mmCIF file with all atom_site columns, C-alpha atoms in Angstrom:
data_model
loop_
_atom_site.group_PDB
_atom_site.id
_atom_site.type_symbol
_atom_site.label_atom_id
_atom_site.label_alt_id
_atom_site.label_comp_id
_atom_site.label_asym_id
_atom_site.label_entity_id
_atom_site.label_seq_id
_atom_site.pdbx_PDB_ins_code
_atom_site.Cartn_x
_atom_site.Cartn_y
_atom_site.Cartn_z
_atom_site.occupancy
_atom_site.B_iso_or_equiv
_atom_site.pdbx_formal_charge
_atom_site.auth_seq_id
_atom_site.auth_comp_id
_atom_site.auth_asym_id
_atom_site.auth_atom_id
_atom_site.pdbx_PDB_model_num
ATOM 1   C CA . MET A 1 1   ? 39.808 22.486 -2.196 1.00 0.00 ? 1490 MET A CA 1
ATOM 2   C CA . ARG A 1 2   ? 38.591 22.875 1.088  1.00 0.00 ? 1491 ARG A CA 1
ATOM 3   C CA . ASN A 1 3   ? 40.747 22.151 4.227  1.00 0.00 ? 1492 ASN A CA 1
ATOM 4   C CA . TYR A 1 4   ? 39.573 22.212 7.791  1.00 0.00 ? 1493 TYR A CA 1
ATOM 5   C CA . LEU A 1 5   ? 40.281 21.347 11.252 1.00 0.00 ? 1494 LEU A CA 1
ATOM 6   C CA . GLY A 1 6   ? 38.781 18.050 12.402 1.00 0.00 ? 1495 GLY A CA 1
ATOM 7   C CA . ARG A 1 7   ? 39.521 16.906 15.988 1.00 0.00 ? 1496 ARG A CA 1
ATOM 8   C CA . MET A 1 8   ? 42.077 17.473 18.664 1.00 0.00 ? 1497 MET A CA 1
ATOM 9   C CA . ILE A 1 9   ? 43.325 14.415 20.675 1.00 0.00 ? 1498 ILE A CA 1
ATOM 10  C CA . LEU A 1 10  ? 42.788 14.253 24.223 1.00 0.00 ? 1499 LEU A CA 1
ATOM 11  C CA . LEU A 1 11  ? 44.343 11.436 26.324 1.00 0.00 ? 1500 LEU A CA 1
ATOM 12  C CA . VAL A 1 12  ? 41.913 10.609 28.976 1.00 0.00 ? 1501 VAL A CA 1
ATOM 13  C CA . GLU A 1 13  ? 41.775 7.907  31.955 1.00 0.00 ? 1502 GLU A CA 1
ATOM 14  C CA . ASP A 1 14  ? 37.843 7.165  31.605 1.00 0.00 ? 1503 ASP A CA 1
ATOM 15  C CA . TYR A 1 15  ? 35.622 8.141  28.546 1.00 0.00 ? 1504 TYR A CA 1
ATOM 16  C CA . ASP A 1 16  ? 32.581 8.383  30.341 1.00 0.00 ? 1505 ASP A CA 1
ATOM 17  C CA . LYS A 1 17  ? 33.936 10.798 32.901 1.00 0.00 ? 1506 LYS A CA 1
ATOM 18  C CA . ALA A 1 18  ? 35.753 12.942 30.426 1.00 0.00 ? 1507 ALA A CA 1
ATOM 19  C CA . PHE A 1 19  ? 32.345 13.253 28.523 1.00 0.00 ? 1508 PHE A CA 1
ATOM 20  C CA . GLU A 1 20  ? 30.290 14.017 31.555 1.00 0.00 ? 1509 GLU A CA 1
ATOM 21  C CA . PHE A 1 21  ? 32.997 17.065 32.268 1.00 0.00 ? 1510 PHE A CA 1
ATOM 22  C CA . TYR A 1 22  ? 32.673 18.531 28.814 1.00 0.00 ? 1511 TYR A CA 1
ATOM 23  C CA . HIS A 1 23  ? 28.765 17.730 28.955 1.00 0.00 ? 1512 HIS A CA 1
ATOM 24  C CA . ARG A 1 24  ? 28.203 19.428 32.147 1.00 0.00 ? 1513 ARG A CA 1
ATOM 25  C CA . ASN A 1 25  ? 30.282 22.138 32.098 1.00 0.00 ? 1514 ASN A CA 1
ATOM 26  C CA . PHE A 1 26  ? 30.228 23.414 28.233 1.00 0.00 ? 1515 PHE A CA 1
ATOM 27  C CA . GLY A 1 27  ? 27.230 21.767 26.883 1.00 0.00 ? 1516 GLY A CA 1
ATOM 28  C CA . PHE A 1 28  ? 29.175 19.254 24.236 1.00 0.00 ? 1517 PHE A CA 1
ATOM 29  C CA . GLY A 1 29  ? 27.502 16.398 23.095 1.00 0.00 ? 1518 GLY A CA 1
ATOM 30  C CA . LYS A 1 30  ? 28.636 13.018 21.293 1.00 0.00 ? 1519 LYS A CA 1
ATOM 31  C CA . ILE A 1 31  ? 29.024 13.746 17.672 1.00 0.00 ? 1520 ILE A CA 1
ATOM 32  C CA . PHE A 1 32  ? 30.794 10.017 16.908 1.00 0.00 ? 1521 PHE A CA 1
ATOM 33  C CA . GLU A 1 33  ? 30.773 7.091  19.001 1.00 0.00 ? 1522 GLU A CA 1
ATOM 34  C CA . LEU A 1 34  ? 31.939 3.699  18.216 1.00 0.00 ? 1523 LEU A CA 1
ATOM 35  C CA . THR A 1 35  ? 33.265 0.642  19.911 1.00 0.00 ? 1524 THR A CA 1
ATOM 36  C CA . THR A 1 36  ? 35.139 -1.647 17.617 1.00 0.00 ? 1525 THR A CA 1
ATOM 37  C CA . ASP A 1 37  ? 34.732 -5.758 17.626 1.00 0.00 ? 1526 ASP A CA 1
ATOM 38  C CA . VAL A 1 38  ? 38.123 -5.915 19.559 1.00 0.00 ? 1527 VAL A CA 1
ATOM 39  C CA . GLY A 1 39  ? 36.753 -3.260 22.004 1.00 0.00 ? 1528 GLY A CA 1
ATOM 40  C CA . GLN A 1 40  ? 38.587 -0.379 20.875 1.00 0.00 ? 1529 GLN A CA 1
ATOM 41  C CA . ARG A 1 41  ? 36.430 2.870  21.603 1.00 0.00 ? 1530 ARG A CA 1
ATOM 42  C CA . PHE A 1 42  ? 35.978 5.950  19.727 1.00 0.00 ? 1531 PHE A CA 1
ATOM 43  C CA . LEU A 1 43  ? 34.429 8.958  21.326 1.00 0.00 ? 1532 LEU A CA 1
ATOM 44  C CA . HIS A 1 44  ? 34.451 12.488 19.442 1.00 0.00 ? 1533 HIS A CA 1
ATOM 45  C CA . ILE A 1 45  ? 32.708 15.296 21.360 1.00 0.00 ? 1534 ILE A CA 1
ATOM 46  C CA . GLY A 1 46  ? 31.608 18.962 20.335 1.00 0.00 ? 1535 GLY A CA 1
ATOM 47  C CA . SER A 1 47  ? 29.280 21.704 19.836 1.00 0.00 ? 1536 SER A CA 1
ATOM 48  C CA . GLY A 1 48  ? 28.222 20.699 16.113 1.00 0.00 ? 1537 GLY A CA 1
ATOM 49  C CA . ALA A 1 49  ? 27.853 18.220 13.519 1.00 0.00 ? 1538 ALA A CA 1
ATOM 50  C CA . THR A 1 50  ? 30.326 15.263 12.775 1.00 0.00 ? 1539 THR A CA 1
ATOM 51  C CA . GLY A 1 51  ? 32.217 17.512 10.150 1.00 0.00 ? 1540 GLY A CA 1
ATOM 52  C CA . GLU A 1 52  ? 32.818 20.185 12.414 1.00 0.00 ? 1541 GLU A CA 1
ATOM 53  C CA . ALA A 1 53  ? 35.826 20.754 15.099 1.00 0.00 ? 1542 ALA A CA 1
ATOM 54  C CA . GLY A 1 54  ? 35.734 18.715 18.287 1.00 0.00 ? 1543 GLY A CA 1
ATOM 55  C CA . ILE A 1 55  ? 37.703 16.660 20.726 1.00 0.00 ? 1544 ILE A CA 1
ATOM 56  C CA . TRP A 1 56  ? 38.686 12.980 20.088 1.00 0.00 ? 1545 TRP A CA 1
ATOM 57  C CA . PHE A 1 57  ? 38.904 11.229 23.426 1.00 0.00 ? 1546 PHE A CA 1
ATOM 58  C CA . LEU A 1 58  ? 41.625 8.451  23.452 1.00 0.00 ? 1547 LEU A CA 1
ATOM 59  C CA . GLN A 1 59  ? 42.112 6.178  26.657 1.00 0.00 ? 1548 GLN A CA 1
ATOM 60  C CA . ALA A 1 60  ? 45.782 6.051  27.617 1.00 0.00 ? 1549 ALA A CA 1
ATOM 61  C CA . GLU A 1 61  ? 47.643 3.289  27.396 1.00 0.00 ? 1550 GLU A CA 1
ATOM 62  C CA . GLY A 1 62  ? 51.033 2.666  29.125 1.00 0.00 ? 1551 GLY A CA 1
ATOM 63  C CA . LYS A 1 63  ? 53.049 4.317  31.496 1.00 0.00 ? 1552 LYS A CA 1
ATOM 64  C CA . VAL A 1 64  ? 54.090 7.204  29.018 1.00 0.00 ? 1553 VAL A CA 1
ATOM 65  C CA . GLN A 1 65  ? 50.524 7.861  27.810 1.00 0.00 ? 1554 GLN A CA 1
ATOM 66  C CA . GLN A 1 66  ? 49.085 8.032  31.375 1.00 0.00 ? 1555 GLN A CA 1
ATOM 67  C CA . SER A 1 67  ? 52.049 9.979  32.385 1.00 0.00 ? 1556 SER A CA 1
ATOM 68  C CA . ARG A 1 68  ? 50.989 12.683 30.088 1.00 0.00 ? 1557 ARG A CA 1
ATOM 69  C CA . ILE A 1 69  ? 47.232 13.084 30.792 1.00 0.00 ? 1558 ILE A CA 1
ATOM 70  C CA . GLY A 1 70  ? 46.473 16.325 31.617 1.00 0.00 ? 1559 GLY A CA 1
ATOM 71  C CA . ASN A 1 71  ? 49.900 17.478 30.534 1.00 0.00 ? 1560 ASN A CA 1
ATOM 72  C CA . GLN A 1 72  ? 50.131 16.811 26.941 1.00 0.00 ? 1561 GLN A CA 1
ATOM 73  C CA . VAL A 1 73  ? 51.250 20.390 26.092 1.00 0.00 ? 1562 VAL A CA 1
ATOM 74  C CA . GLY A 1 74  ? 53.696 21.065 28.492 1.00 0.00 ? 1563 GLY A CA 1
ATOM 75  C CA . GLU A 1 75  ? 52.024 23.282 30.949 1.00 0.00 ? 1564 GLU A CA 1
ATOM 76  C CA . GLN A 1 76  ? 50.457 25.326 28.219 1.00 0.00 ? 1565 GLN A CA 1
ATOM 77  C CA . PRO A 1 77  ? 46.581 25.570 27.530 1.00 0.00 ? 1566 PRO A CA 1
ATOM 78  C CA . ALA A 1 78  ? 45.755 22.500 25.642 1.00 0.00 ? 1567 ALA A CA 1
ATOM 79  C CA . MET A 1 79  ? 42.624 24.258 23.956 1.00 0.00 ? 1568 MET A CA 1
ATOM 80  C CA . VAL A 1 80  ? 40.580 27.416 23.643 1.00 0.00 ? 1569 VAL A CA 1
ATOM 81  C CA . ILE A 1 81  ? 36.672 27.272 23.641 1.00 0.00 ? 1570 ILE A CA 1
ATOM 82  C CA . TYR A 1 82  ? 34.356 30.139 22.544 1.00 0.00 ? 1571 TYR A CA 1
ATOM 83  C CA . THR A 1 83  ? 31.306 31.158 24.552 1.00 0.00 ? 1572 THR A CA 1
ATOM 84  C CA . SER A 1 84  ? 28.633 33.837 23.894 1.00 0.00 ? 1573 SER A CA 1
ATOM 85  C CA . ASN A 1 85  ? 28.258 34.617 27.372 1.00 0.00 ? 1574 ASN A CA 1
ATOM 86  C CA . LEU A 1 86  ? 31.439 34.280 29.619 1.00 0.00 ? 1575 LEU A CA 1
ATOM 87  C CA . THR A 1 87  ? 29.816 35.714 32.819 1.00 0.00 ? 1576 THR A CA 1
ATOM 88  C CA . GLU A 1 88  ? 27.122 33.173 32.751 1.00 0.00 ? 1577 GLU A CA 1
ATOM 89  C CA . LEU A 1 89  ? 29.694 30.277 31.951 1.00 0.00 ? 1578 LEU A CA 1
ATOM 90  C CA . TYR A 1 90  ? 32.095 31.501 34.929 1.00 0.00 ? 1579 TYR A CA 1
ATOM 91  C CA . GLN A 1 91  ? 28.929 30.975 37.137 1.00 0.00 ? 1580 GLN A CA 1
ATOM 92  C CA . GLN A 1 92  ? 28.235 27.542 35.847 1.00 0.00 ? 1581 GLN A CA 1
ATOM 93  C CA . LEU A 1 93  ? 31.659 26.618 36.201 1.00 0.00 ? 1582 LEU A CA 1
ATOM 94  C CA . GLN A 1 94  ? 32.285 27.750 39.668 1.00 0.00 ? 1583 GLN A CA 1
ATOM 95  C CA . GLU A 1 95  ? 28.822 26.165 40.646 1.00 0.00 ? 1584 GLU A CA 1
ATOM 96  C CA . ASN A 1 96  ? 30.004 22.744 39.089 1.00 0.00 ? 1585 ASN A CA 1
ATOM 97  C CA . GLY A 1 97  ? 33.414 23.077 41.207 1.00 0.00 ? 1586 GLY A CA 1
ATOM 98  C CA . VAL A 1 98  ? 35.510 23.672 38.230 1.00 0.00 ? 1587 VAL A CA 1
ATOM 99  C CA . LYS A 1 99  ? 39.195 24.941 39.290 1.00 0.00 ? 1588 LYS A CA 1
ATOM 100 C CA . ILE A 1 100 ? 39.461 28.274 37.826 1.00 0.00 ? 1589 ILE A CA 1
ATOM 101 C CA . LYS A 1 101 ? 43.245 29.365 37.123 1.00 0.00 ? 1590 LYS A CA 1
ATOM 102 C CA . THR A 1 102 ? 42.460 32.931 35.830 1.00 0.00 ? 1591 THR A CA 1
ATOM 103 C CA . ALA A 1 103 ? 39.295 34.789 36.838 1.00 0.00 ? 1592 ALA A CA 1
ATOM 104 C CA . PRO A 1 104 ? 37.703 36.669 34.085 1.00 0.00 ? 1593 PRO A CA 1
ATOM 105 C CA . VAL A 1 105 ? 39.551 39.164 32.322 1.00 0.00 ? 1594 VAL A CA 1
ATOM 106 C CA . ILE A 1 106 ? 37.329 41.916 30.466 1.00 0.00 ? 1595 ILE A CA 1
ATOM 107 C CA . THR A 1 107 ? 38.642 44.101 27.711 1.00 0.00 ? 1596 THR A CA 1
ATOM 108 C CA . PRO A 1 108 ? 36.935 45.988 24.799 1.00 0.00 ? 1597 PRO A CA 1
ATOM 109 C CA . GLY A 1 109 ? 37.402 43.460 22.453 1.00 0.00 ? 1598 GLY A CA 1
ATOM 110 C CA . TYR A 1 110 ? 37.048 40.104 24.085 1.00 0.00 ? 1599 TYR A CA 1
ATOM 111 C CA . SER A 1 111 ? 37.047 38.433 27.516 1.00 0.00 ? 1600 SER A CA 1
ATOM 112 C CA . PHE A 1 112 ? 38.422 35.201 28.906 1.00 0.00 ? 1601 PHE A CA 1
ATOM 113 C CA . LEU A 1 113 ? 39.311 32.885 31.862 1.00 0.00 ? 1602 LEU A CA 1
ATOM 114 C CA . HIS A 1 114 ? 41.437 30.099 32.156 1.00 0.00 ? 1603 HIS A CA 1
ATOM 115 C CA . CYS A 1 115 ? 40.183 26.903 34.048 1.00 0.00 ? 1604 CYS A CA 1
ATOM 116 C CA . TYR A 1 116 ? 41.141 23.215 34.307 1.00 0.00 ? 1605 TYR A CA 1
ATOM 117 C CA . ASP A 1 117 ? 39.500 19.934 33.209 1.00 0.00 ? 1606 ASP A CA 1
ATOM 118 C CA . LEU A 1 118 ? 39.123 16.892 35.245 1.00 0.00 ? 1607 LEU A CA 1
ATOM 119 C CA . TYR A 1 119 ? 42.719 15.890 34.316 1.00 0.00 ? 1608 TYR A CA 1
ATOM 120 C CA . GLY A 1 120 ? 44.258 19.365 34.618 1.00 0.00 ? 1609 GLY A CA 1
ATOM 121 C CA . ASN A 1 121 ? 44.526 20.470 31.144 1.00 0.00 ? 1610 ASN A CA 1
ATOM 122 C CA . GLU A 1 122 ? 44.244 24.064 30.914 1.00 0.00 ? 1611 GLU A CA 1
ATOM 123 C CA . ILE A 1 123 ? 41.377 25.479 29.167 1.00 0.00 ? 1612 ILE A CA 1
ATOM 124 C CA . VAL A 1 124 ? 41.295 29.310 27.795 1.00 0.00 ? 1613 VAL A CA 1
ATOM 125 C CA . VAL A 1 125 ? 37.431 30.082 27.691 1.00 0.00 ? 1614 VAL A CA 1
ATOM 126 C CA . VAL A 1 126 ? 36.752 33.409 25.173 1.00 0.00 ? 1615 VAL A CA 1
ATOM 127 C CA . GLU A 1 127 ? 33.908 35.550 24.491 1.00 0.00 ? 1616 GLU A CA 1
ATOM 128 C CA . MET A 1 128 ? 34.589 37.916 21.558 1.00 0.00 ? 1617 MET A CA 1
ATOM 129 C CA . ALA A 1 129 ? 33.005 41.307 21.731 1.00 0.00 ? 1618 ALA A CA 1
#
């Protein structure tokens, strides 16, 4: 038996704006997209194939879900994104106007920064040595 991580769910206001943010800043692509006959949209994004881990956007419905956009995890980071070049990505994030919480921290074993997505979800970006 093999078990593996599939998707993390992220509440969003707008599918297309959320996709544009993650595509422009992290290079993520659409790995699954479907709109049902009743108009329900499914949009999964990520850096790999359909079977790899990714983000599943769900449009928030109702006051409770809408109040949790950008704060699904109680002021803790919502996700970790790995990169092969933190310095280059940091420059790109700055050029794109992404809000940075913690500038890059460099250690012998890893480097990281913290930033926010368009809704205020905190993202930890890590480069392993």
